[in-house]
Tab-separated table of C-alpha atoms in Angstrom:
chain	number	residue	atom	x	y	z
A	1	MET	CA	24.700	41.011	-16.729
A	2	SER	CA	27.296	40.246	-14.079
A	3	LYS	CA	28.271	36.762	-13.061
A	4	SER	CA	26.673	35.441	-9.879
A	5	PRO	CA	28.890	35.658	-6.756
A	6	GLN	CA	30.626	32.424	-5.820
A	7	LEU	CA	30.363	30.940	-2.341
A	8	PRO	CA	33.621	30.100	-0.535
A	9	ASP	CA	34.344	26.457	0.206
A	10	CYS	CA	32.906	24.733	3.243
A	11	VAL	CA	35.346	23.458	5.853
A	12	TYR	CA	34.355	20.174	7.517
A	13	SER	CA	35.870	19.368	10.890
A	14	GLU	CA	34.667	15.762	10.589
A	15	GLU	CA	32.923	13.463	8.152
A	16	PRO	CA	29.094	13.499	7.979
A	17	ILE	CA	27.455	11.141	10.454
A	18	LEU	CA	24.230	9.161	10.566
A	19	ILE	CA	21.581	10.240	13.089
A	20	LYS	CA	19.455	7.239	14.012
A	21	PRO	CA	16.117	7.213	15.888
A	22	CYS	CA	16.831	7.292	19.625
A	23	ASN	CA	14.313	4.514	20.324
A	24	PRO	CA	13.419	1.297	18.475
A	25	THR	CA	11.155	1.831	15.455
A	26	PRO	CA	9.020	-0.536	13.350
A	27	ASN	CA	11.095	-2.639	10.971
A	28	HIS	CA	8.920	-3.079	7.905
A	29	SER	CA	8.401	-1.762	4.392
A	30	ILE	CA	6.043	1.085	3.511
A	31	TYR	CA	4.085	1.100	0.286
A	32	LEU	CA	4.475	4.184	-1.907
A	33	SER	CA	1.388	5.234	-3.840
A	34	ASN	CA	1.421	6.307	-7.476
A	35	LEU	CA	1.292	9.910	-6.216
A	36	ASP	CA	4.612	9.257	-4.440
A	37	ASP	CA	6.323	7.067	-6.984
A	38	TYR	CA	6.238	8.446	-10.515
A	39	ASP	CA	8.749	10.046	-12.839
A	40	PHE	CA	8.194	13.692	-11.878
A	41	LEU	CA	9.114	13.081	-8.229
A	42	ARG	CA	12.336	11.120	-8.622
A	43	PHE	CA	14.552	13.727	-7.016
A	44	SER	CA	15.280	15.330	-3.645
A	45	VAL	CA	13.836	18.725	-2.743
A	46	LYS	CA	16.509	20.928	-1.208
A	47	TYR	CA	15.755	23.853	1.110
A	48	ILE	CA	17.979	26.634	2.492
A	49	PHE	CA	17.297	28.509	5.745
A	50	LEU	CA	19.456	31.363	7.052
A	51	PHE	CA	19.230	31.979	10.799
A	52	LYS	CA	20.932	35.011	12.351
A	53	LYS	CA	21.665	33.132	15.602
A	54	SER	CA	23.096	29.647	15.859
A	55	VAL	CA	21.383	26.723	17.546
A	56	PRO	CA	23.543	24.309	19.595
A	57	ILE	CA	24.515	21.412	17.345
A	58	ASP	CA	24.026	18.865	20.123
A	59	SER	CA	20.443	20.065	20.585
A	60	LEU	CA	19.741	19.724	16.859
A	61	LYS	CA	21.177	16.219	16.801
A	62	ALA	CA	19.286	15.096	19.900
A	63	SER	CA	15.941	16.453	18.711
A	64	LEU	CA	16.490	15.008	15.227
A	65	SER	CA	17.133	11.595	16.774
A	66	ARG	CA	13.937	12.000	18.777
A	67	VAL	CA	11.718	13.180	15.889
A	68	LEU	CA	12.928	10.294	13.708
A	69	VAL	CA	11.264	7.915	16.146
A	70	ASP	CA	7.916	9.213	14.898
A	71	TYR	CA	9.031	9.980	11.320
A	72	TYR	CA	10.980	6.740	11.086
A	73	PRO	CA	10.600	6.244	7.284
A	74	LEU	CA	12.927	9.242	6.843
A	75	ALA	CA	15.607	7.186	8.613
A	76	GLY	CA	15.069	4.272	6.214
A	77	ARG	CA	16.109	3.639	2.616
A	78	LEU	CA	14.351	3.262	-0.702
A	79	LYS	CA	14.272	-0.165	-2.320
A	80	ILE	CA	12.675	-1.810	-5.329
A	81	SER	CA	9.398	-3.506	-4.496
A	82	PRO	CA	9.741	-7.309	-4.538
A	83	GLU	CA	6.248	-7.468	-6.066
A	84	ASN	CA	6.880	-4.993	-8.904
A	85	ASN	CA	10.348	-4.039	-10.126
A	86	GLU	CA	8.974	-0.794	-11.570
A	87	LYS	CA	7.908	0.490	-8.146
A	88	PHE	CA	9.810	1.651	-5.075
A	89	GLU	CA	8.989	1.266	-1.410
A	90	VAL	CA	10.593	2.390	1.844
A	91	ASP	CA	12.643	-0.087	3.855
A	92	CYS	CA	12.197	1.217	7.403
A	93	ASN	CA	15.497	-0.131	8.681
A	94	GLY	CA	16.497	2.755	10.966
A	95	GLU	CA	19.815	3.381	9.200
A	96	GLY	CA	19.479	7.066	9.898
A	97	ALA	CA	19.570	10.515	8.335
A	98	VAL	CA	22.839	12.087	7.160
A	99	PHE	CA	23.965	15.037	9.287
A	100	ALA	CA	26.964	17.221	8.453
A	101	GLU	CA	28.480	20.260	10.169
A	102	ALA	CA	30.694	22.751	8.345
A	103	SER	CA	31.939	26.323	8.529
A	104	MET	CA	32.239	28.965	5.827
A	105	ASP	CA	34.162	32.236	5.566
A	106	LEU	CA	31.028	34.314	5.038
A	107	THR	CA	28.713	36.539	7.080
A	108	ALA	CA	24.928	36.484	7.168
A	109	ASP	CA	24.825	39.971	5.637
A	110	GLU	CA	27.042	38.859	2.763
A	111	PHE	CA	24.833	35.850	2.143
A	112	THR	CA	21.692	37.984	2.315
A	113	GLN	CA	23.044	40.285	-0.400
A	114	ILE	CA	23.354	37.386	-2.848
A	115	PHE	CA	20.345	35.380	-1.682
A	116	ASP	CA	18.151	36.140	-4.690
A	117	GLU	CA	20.843	34.856	-7.037
A	118	PRO	CA	21.000	31.024	-6.844
A	119	ASN	CA	24.023	29.566	-8.597
A	120	LYS	CA	25.795	26.253	-8.882
A	121	THR	CA	28.201	26.956	-5.996
A	122	TRP	CA	25.264	26.808	-3.577
A	123	TRP	CA	25.656	23.025	-3.740
A	124	LYS	CA	28.510	23.505	-1.277
A	125	LEU	CA	25.847	24.031	1.395
A	126	LEU	CA	24.757	20.379	1.277
A	127	CYS	CA	27.279	17.577	1.671
A	128	LYS	CA	27.704	15.272	-1.299
A	129	ILE	CA	26.587	11.691	-0.872
A	130	HIS	CA	28.448	9.362	-3.198
A	131	THR	CA	26.251	6.365	-3.953
A	132	PRO	CA	25.989	3.926	-6.870
A	133	THR	CA	22.343	4.786	-7.613
A	134	PHE	CA	19.573	7.181	-6.631
A	135	LEU	CA	18.098	4.391	-4.519
A	136	ASP	CA	21.116	4.428	-2.209
A	137	ILE	CA	20.853	8.122	-1.329
A	138	PRO	CA	19.444	8.529	2.210
A	139	PRO	CA	15.950	10.093	2.140
A	140	LEU	CA	17.005	12.859	4.541
A	141	VAL	CA	20.295	14.787	4.293
A	142	ILE	CA	21.046	17.777	6.542
A	143	GLN	CA	23.947	20.205	6.754
A	144	VAL	CA	24.484	22.996	9.265
A	145	THR	CA	27.007	25.570	8.046
A	146	ASN	CA	28.382	27.967	10.659
A	147	LEU	CA	29.127	31.485	9.409
A	148	LYS	CA	31.861	33.661	10.880
A	149	CYS	CA	29.334	36.108	12.379
A	150	GLY	CA	27.611	33.454	14.496
A	151	ALA	CA	24.755	32.825	12.043
A	152	ILE	CA	23.999	29.438	10.525
A	153	ILE	CA	22.736	28.162	7.193
A	154	LEU	CA	20.558	25.083	7.505
A	155	CYS	CA	20.287	23.089	4.277
A	156	ILE	CA	17.955	20.106	4.017
A	157	GLY	CA	17.421	17.561	1.248
A	158	VAL	CA	14.294	15.361	1.384
A	159	HIS	CA	13.321	12.657	-1.117
A	160	HIS	CA	10.162	13.828	-2.857
A	161	PHE	CA	9.060	10.178	-2.865
A	162	LEU	CA	8.472	10.355	0.866
A	163	SER	CA	6.963	13.784	1.305
A	164	ASP	CA	5.417	16.748	-0.472
A	165	GLY	CA	5.915	20.371	0.606
A	166	THR	CA	3.095	20.209	3.150
A	167	GLY	CA	4.512	17.026	4.661
A	168	THR	CA	8.079	18.335	4.734
A	169	SER	CA	6.911	21.484	6.498
A	170	GLN	CA	5.071	19.302	9.028
A	171	PHE	CA	8.250	17.293	9.692
A	172	LEU	CA	10.514	20.356	9.975
A	173	HIS	CA	8.155	22.094	12.388
A	174	ALA	CA	8.020	18.904	14.478
A	175	TRP	CA	11.831	18.818	14.597
A	176	ALA	CA	11.965	22.496	15.544
A	177	HIS	CA	9.283	22.002	18.213
A	178	LEU	CA	11.299	19.237	19.892
A	179	THR	CA	14.448	21.370	19.717
A	180	ARG	CA	12.702	24.219	21.532
A	181	ASN	CA	10.870	21.960	23.971
A	182	GLN	CA	12.971	19.044	25.198
A	183	GLY	CA	10.829	16.153	26.333
A	184	ALA	CA	7.650	17.535	24.742
A	185	ASP	CA	5.193	15.560	22.647
A	186	LEU	CA	4.789	16.203	18.954
A	187	PRO	CA	2.140	18.789	18.031
A	188	MET	CA	0.760	16.380	15.408
A	189	THR	CA	1.024	12.607	15.045
A	190	PRO	CA	2.339	11.638	11.608
A	191	SER	CA	0.321	9.203	9.499
A	192	HIS	CA	2.460	6.788	7.478
A	193	LEU	CA	-0.111	4.669	5.654
A	194	ARG	CA	-0.482	5.551	1.984
A	195	HIS	CA	-3.067	3.025	0.859
A	196	VAL	CA	-5.752	5.696	0.557
A	197	PHE	CA	-4.037	6.534	-2.740
A	198	LYS	CA	-3.617	2.900	-3.803
A	199	SER	CA	-4.699	2.130	-7.358
A	200	ARG	CA	-7.793	0.042	-7.974
A	201	ASN	CA	-7.688	-3.498	-9.347
A	202	PRO	CA	-8.405	-3.475	-12.197
A	203	PRO	CA	-7.519	0.178	-12.934
A	204	GLN	CA	-10.474	2.409	-13.859
A	205	VAL	CA	-9.324	5.329	-15.996
A	206	THR	CA	-12.518	7.331	-16.431
A	207	PHE	CA	-11.073	10.744	-17.339
A	208	SER	CA	-8.499	12.108	-19.758
A	209	HIS	CA	-5.277	13.278	-18.087
A	210	PRO	CA	-3.487	15.954	-20.157
A	211	THR	CA	-0.816	16.349	-17.459
A	212	PHE	CA	0.803	13.229	-18.898
A	213	THR	CA	1.975	11.914	-22.228
A	214	GLU	CA	2.618	8.398	-23.507
A	215	SER	CA	4.998	9.308	-26.327
A	216	GLU	CA	7.839	11.702	-27.048
A	217	PRO	CA	6.972	14.727	-29.195
A	218	ASP	CA	8.715	15.624	-32.429
A	219	ASN	CA	12.020	17.415	-31.816
A	220	SER	CA	11.114	20.358	-34.022
A	221	ILE	CA	9.513	23.328	-32.282
A	222	SER	CA	7.770	24.145	-35.550
A	223	GLN	CA	5.438	21.195	-34.919
A	224	LYS	CA	2.263	21.474	-32.895
A	225	ALA	CA	3.918	19.454	-30.116
A	226	LEU	CA	6.719	21.510	-28.603
A	227	ASN	CA	9.930	20.313	-27.041
A	228	LEU	CA	10.463	23.162	-24.603
A	229	PRO	CA	13.509	21.723	-22.795
A	230	GLN	CA	15.300	21.496	-26.137
A	231	TYR	CA	14.114	24.981	-27.057
A	232	LEU	CA	15.405	26.459	-23.788
A	233	ARG	CA	18.767	24.685	-24.071
A	234	SER	CA	19.213	25.986	-27.617
A	235	ARG	CA	18.947	29.544	-26.277
A	236	ALA	CA	21.400	29.176	-23.388
A	237	PRO	CA	22.632	30.609	-21.133
A	238	LEU	CA	19.705	30.467	-18.797
A	239	VAL	CA	19.127	33.429	-16.517
A	240	THR	CA	17.665	33.298	-13.027
A	241	VAL	CA	14.814	35.764	-12.721
A	242	SER	CA	13.478	36.800	-9.322
A	243	LEU	CA	10.452	39.082	-9.015
A	244	THR	CA	8.584	40.066	-5.871
A	245	PHE	CA	4.857	40.769	-5.903
A	246	THR	CA	3.449	42.466	-2.834
A	247	ALA	CA	-0.133	42.066	-1.668
A	248	ASP	CA	-0.994	45.319	-3.469
A	249	HIS	CA	0.508	44.056	-6.732
A	250	ILE	CA	-1.481	40.806	-6.487
A	251	LEU	CA	-4.638	42.762	-5.651
A	252	GLN	CA	-4.159	44.794	-8.827
A	253	LEU	CA	-4.035	41.549	-10.810
A	254	LYS	CA	-7.188	40.240	-9.134
A	255	LYS	CA	-9.041	43.483	-9.889
A	256	GLN	CA	-8.457	42.933	-13.611
A	257	CYS	CA	-10.848	39.980	-13.386
A	258	GLU	CA	-13.553	41.757	-11.412
A	259	PRO	CA	-16.512	42.056	-11.364
A	260	LEU	CA	-16.964	39.174	-13.810
A	261	LEU	CA	-14.764	36.703	-11.969
A	262	LYS	CA	-13.607	36.238	-8.382
A	263	CYS	CA	-10.233	34.579	-8.029
A	264	THR	CA	-7.516	33.809	-5.487
A	265	GLY	CA	-4.138	35.483	-5.399
A	266	PHE	CA	-2.509	32.272	-6.597
A	267	GLU	CA	-4.875	31.954	-9.553
A	268	ALA	CA	-4.209	35.557	-10.594
A	269	LEU	CA	-0.419	35.396	-10.228
A	270	ALA	CA	-0.087	31.938	-11.805
A	271	SER	CA	-2.168	32.997	-14.802
A	272	HIS	CA	-0.254	36.250	-15.169
A	273	THR	CA	3.119	34.463	-14.998
A	274	TRP	CA	2.059	31.817	-17.536
A	275	ARG	CA	0.848	34.448	-20.020
A	276	CYS	CA	4.022	36.523	-19.651
A	277	TRP	CA	6.231	33.455	-20.040
A	278	VAL	CA	4.452	32.321	-23.215
A	279	LYS	CA	4.572	35.810	-24.746
A	280	ALA	CA	8.256	36.310	-23.906
A	281	LEU	CA	9.389	33.005	-25.473
A	282	ASP	CA	7.890	33.863	-28.888
A	283	LEU	CA	6.736	30.307	-29.595
A	284	PRO	CA	4.857	29.137	-32.729
A	285	PRO	CA	1.268	30.503	-32.425
A	286	SER	CA	-0.401	27.184	-33.263
A	287	ALA	CA	1.590	25.141	-30.737
A	288	THR	CA	-0.168	23.814	-27.649
A	289	VAL	CA	1.243	24.922	-24.292
A	290	LYS	CA	0.272	23.686	-20.862
A	291	LEU	CA	0.396	25.177	-17.396
A	292	LEU	CA	1.044	22.481	-14.795
A	293	PHE	CA	0.686	23.618	-11.194
A	294	SER	CA	0.791	21.765	-7.904
A	295	ALA	CA	-2.588	21.463	-6.230
A	296	SER	CA	-3.337	19.723	-2.934
A	297	VAL	CA	-5.990	17.007	-3.080
A	298	ARG	CA	-6.107	16.412	0.671
A	299	LYS	CA	-9.502	18.095	1.029
A	300	ALA	CA	-10.954	16.057	-1.844
A	301	PHE	CA	-10.706	12.878	0.254
A	302	ASN	CA	-12.558	11.731	3.351
A	303	PRO	CA	-10.582	13.041	6.371
A	304	GLU	CA	-11.118	9.695	8.110
A	305	LEU	CA	-9.161	8.068	5.259
A	306	LEU	CA	-6.584	10.844	5.040
A	307	PRO	CA	-5.852	12.175	8.554
A	308	GLN	CA	-4.345	15.567	9.239
A	309	GLY	CA	-0.928	14.105	10.014
A	310	TYR	CA	-0.508	12.573	6.540
A	311	TYR	CA	2.861	13.772	5.249
A	312	GLY	CA	3.197	11.763	2.022
A	313	ASN	CA	2.459	13.240	-1.381
A	314	GLY	CA	-1.068	14.576	-1.323
A	315	PHE	CA	-0.922	16.754	-4.411
A	316	VAL	CA	-1.247	16.393	-8.168
A	317	LEU	CA	-0.244	18.567	-11.086
A	318	ALA	CA	-3.365	20.275	-12.396
A	319	CYS	CA	-3.288	21.132	-16.100
A	320	ALA	CA	-4.548	24.096	-18.099
A	321	GLU	CA	-3.808	24.032	-21.820
A	322	ALA	CA	-4.345	26.203	-24.902
A	323	THR	CA	-2.543	27.259	-28.036
A	324	VAL	CA	0.225	29.831	-27.791
A	325	LYS	CA	-1.998	32.284	-29.666
A	326	ASP	CA	-4.927	31.794	-27.293
A	327	VAL	CA	-2.752	32.230	-24.200
A	328	SER	CA	-1.006	35.297	-25.637
A	329	ASP	CA	-4.206	36.943	-26.832
A	330	ALA	CA	-6.282	36.145	-23.740
A	331	ASN	CA	-6.817	38.794	-21.106
A	332	LEU	CA	-6.076	37.844	-17.514
A	333	HIS	CA	-9.734	36.996	-16.977
A	334	GLY	CA	-9.506	34.336	-19.689
A	335	SER	CA	-6.341	32.658	-18.417
A	336	VAL	CA	-7.588	32.715	-14.812
A	337	LYS	CA	-10.699	30.892	-15.961
A	338	MET	CA	-8.484	28.171	-17.480
A	339	VAL	CA	-6.667	27.771	-14.166
A	340	GLN	CA	-9.916	27.639	-12.202
A	341	ASN	CA	-11.337	24.991	-14.532
A	342	ALA	CA	-8.188	22.907	-14.037
A	343	LYS	CA	-8.523	23.188	-10.236
A	344	SER	CA	-12.235	22.408	-10.171
A	345	SER	CA	-11.652	19.151	-12.056
A	346	LEU	CA	-9.659	17.702	-9.142
A	347	THR	CA	-12.456	15.697	-7.534
A	348	GLU	CA	-11.830	12.429	-5.714
A	349	ASP	CA	-13.079	10.512	-8.773
A	350	TYR	CA	-10.657	12.396	-11.030
A	351	VAL	CA	-7.698	11.827	-8.717
A	352	ARG	CA	-8.473	8.108	-8.398
A	353	SER	CA	-8.640	7.895	-12.194
A	354	MET	CA	-5.217	9.597	-12.370
A	355	ILE	CA	-3.767	7.163	-9.816
A	356	ASP	CA	-5.048	4.254	-11.895
A	357	TYR	CA	-3.702	5.845	-15.080
A	358	LEU	CA	-0.237	5.946	-13.511
A	359	GLU	CA	-0.242	2.156	-13.239
A	360	ASP	CA	0.937	2.349	-16.850
A	361	LYS	CA	4.666	2.976	-16.314
A	362	THR	CA	5.136	4.191	-19.900
A	363	VAL	CA	3.188	7.323	-18.941
A	364	LYS	CA	5.369	10.377	-18.299
A	365	THR	CA	4.667	13.891	-17.032
A	366	ASP	CA	4.449	16.113	-20.111
A	367	LEU	CA	7.357	18.479	-19.520
A	368	CYS	CA	7.980	18.976	-23.233
A	369	SER	CA	5.124	21.419	-23.717
A	370	SER	CA	4.553	22.658	-20.174
A	371	PHE	CA	5.312	25.508	-17.819
A	372	VAL	CA	5.411	24.137	-14.247
A	373	ILE	CA	4.608	26.199	-11.136
A	374	THR	CA	5.279	24.865	-7.636
A	375	GLN	CA	3.953	26.845	-4.700
A	376	TRP	CA	6.040	27.130	-1.512
A	377	SER	CA	4.578	30.440	-0.398
A	378	LYS	CA	1.805	28.909	1.745
A	379	LEU	CA	3.703	26.091	3.434
A	380	GLY	CA	4.731	28.053	6.544
A	381	LEU	CA	8.420	27.295	6.007
A	382	GLU	CA	9.325	30.903	6.771
A	383	GLU	CA	7.926	30.344	10.310
A	384	LEU	CA	10.433	27.619	11.217
A	385	ASP	CA	11.968	28.320	14.648
A	386	PHE	CA	14.483	26.090	16.447
A	387	GLY	CA	14.598	28.381	19.474
A	388	GLU	CA	16.727	31.299	18.259
A	389	GLY	CA	14.238	33.002	15.976
A	390	LYS	CA	12.731	32.500	12.530
A	391	PRO	CA	14.846	32.443	9.366
A	392	VAL	CA	15.785	35.765	7.811
A	393	ARG	CA	15.918	34.091	4.407
A	394	MET	CA	14.612	30.821	2.980
A	395	GLY	CA	14.342	29.333	-0.461
A	396	PRO	CA	15.543	26.558	-2.778
A	397	LEU	CA	19.115	25.359	-2.973
A	398	VAL	CA	19.142	25.864	-6.747
A	399	SER	CA	16.809	27.317	-9.333
A	400	SER	CA	15.616	25.368	-12.358
A	401	ILE	CA	13.328	25.626	-15.343
A	402	TYR	CA	10.406	25.094	-12.971
A	403	CYS	CA	8.833	28.224	-11.542
A	404	LEU	CA	8.688	28.543	-7.747
A	405	PHE	CA	6.331	30.785	-5.794
A	406	LEU	CA	8.278	31.527	-2.610
A	407	PRO	CA	7.431	33.279	0.669
A	408	VAL	CA	8.840	36.713	1.407
A	409	ILE	CA	10.260	37.013	4.912
A	410	GLY	CA	8.499	39.810	6.784
A	411	ASP	CA	5.544	40.047	4.394
A	412	ARG	CA	3.334	36.966	4.608
A	413	ASN	CA	1.073	38.183	1.782
A	414	ALA	CA	3.877	38.789	-0.723
A	415	VAL	CA	5.198	36.214	-3.190
A	416	ARG	CA	8.611	35.917	-4.818
A	417	VAL	CA	8.492	34.395	-8.290
A	418	LEU	CA	11.691	32.522	-9.159
A	419	LEU	CA	12.444	30.803	-12.458
A	420	SER	CA	15.090	30.442	-15.166
A	421	MET	CA	14.752	31.636	-18.752
A	422	PRO	CA	16.974	32.118	-21.804
A	423	GLU	CA	18.898	35.370	-21.425
A	424	SER	CA	17.527	36.725	-24.703
A	425	THR	CA	13.932	36.505	-23.423
A	426	VAL	CA	14.384	38.017	-19.970
A	427	SER	CA	13.902	41.676	-20.872
A	428	ASN	CA	10.521	41.041	-22.489
A	429	PHE	CA	9.462	38.731	-19.666
A	430	LYS	CA	10.333	41.325	-17.014
A	431	ASN	CA	8.471	44.031	-18.907
A	432	TYR	CA	5.341	41.904	-19.191
A	433	MET	CA	5.529	40.795	-15.544
A	434	THR	CA	6.224	44.227	-14.051
A	435	GLU	CA	3.503	46.137	-15.868
A	436	HIS	CA	1.695	46.074	-12.523
A	437	GLY	CA	4.613	47.017	-10.317
A	438	GLY	CA	6.432	43.767	-9.570
A	439	GLN	CA	9.918	44.398	-8.219
A	440	ASP	CA	12.491	42.617	-10.337
A	441	ARG	CA	15.989	41.302	-10.045
A	442	CYS	CA	17.742	38.976	-12.464
A	443	THR	CA	21.232	37.523	-12.711
A	444	LEU	CA	23.136	35.041	-14.816
A	445	GLU	CA	22.971	31.547	-13.338
């Protein structure tokens, strides 16, 4: 396999600046719920958008300053809660979002040709913020990179503490709306209060929560408890695998479950990907493996308590689990049923029990025996328009061991599956995944 193409260096005409809200904003602290503030979310989510036509920088800056009046926590900073040194909150101090402008000796067509091949040089597309700790990193960092053909790459980093994918999409569309329509009102009023997800006092843990673990598993993969990160590192290098499933391909997967079981496209593709991943890794048959997948819980709560404009974290990781043998031997119908059972468990009572469970700060997301799927394909990010057209490409800044379901520009019903695997397992994984016609592409990361 050939080495991934390297991006040229960015050229900065000036240092990054801070964009502050253009009008005064509330100066207070915002509580972060246990769905915002736990170990799995302590990072920034970074998005790339490629637009064929540039948008005036002054317009982007002005509209960003305006939208931060309404989304003012994104102009604040994280801080440790004075009431609990194990929790964070948002200091809404109006310091501002980081905004950088750069240029790169690259064309849009050249970038498009390598778009499915994330590599470490893509970090050049987002300016580095040198801070003593994670807490000091601004919640919102933006870079506009001008290409020599007149196109731009927009790269955005958002603290996951403040927003999930649905909320980030809401914010970005609000920013784009104000860029296209100067002086307009926002299409949706953001809701900042997060107390609907506040834990109860005393906590009431009434369900088991297999998404999490309270202890570290044995380091040996021969034990029932796996250590998958260690296993994957021992089989480096990792390879980025990108596969596209059209609506027809997903329909073929769904038909494998009929007439006994009706399922969604996500349920079919997630189950299929999990099975193929488990089979390709050749893990000990008796080991337990989990599928963790992001699932919105917004509809599980009273809409009067959780208004439409809520942009904080309103999702949990649902969990399906079985032994390696059971996952490998199951037909698609069987694994889809596991996924559906995991989704159906996410009632309001279950979610409140999970929130209370997370009051125990020794609890960690079980990443040692889990395959994690995050869905971006239904967030509407591919529809983002600042006035010069929708993006021709969008995706993550980097790939990781997590699996992303991404939108496919020009085909709203297609899904691009992106993940990293040990090079030695890729051939088998591709064969299992493409039995039903998935289009594949893989490169060394």
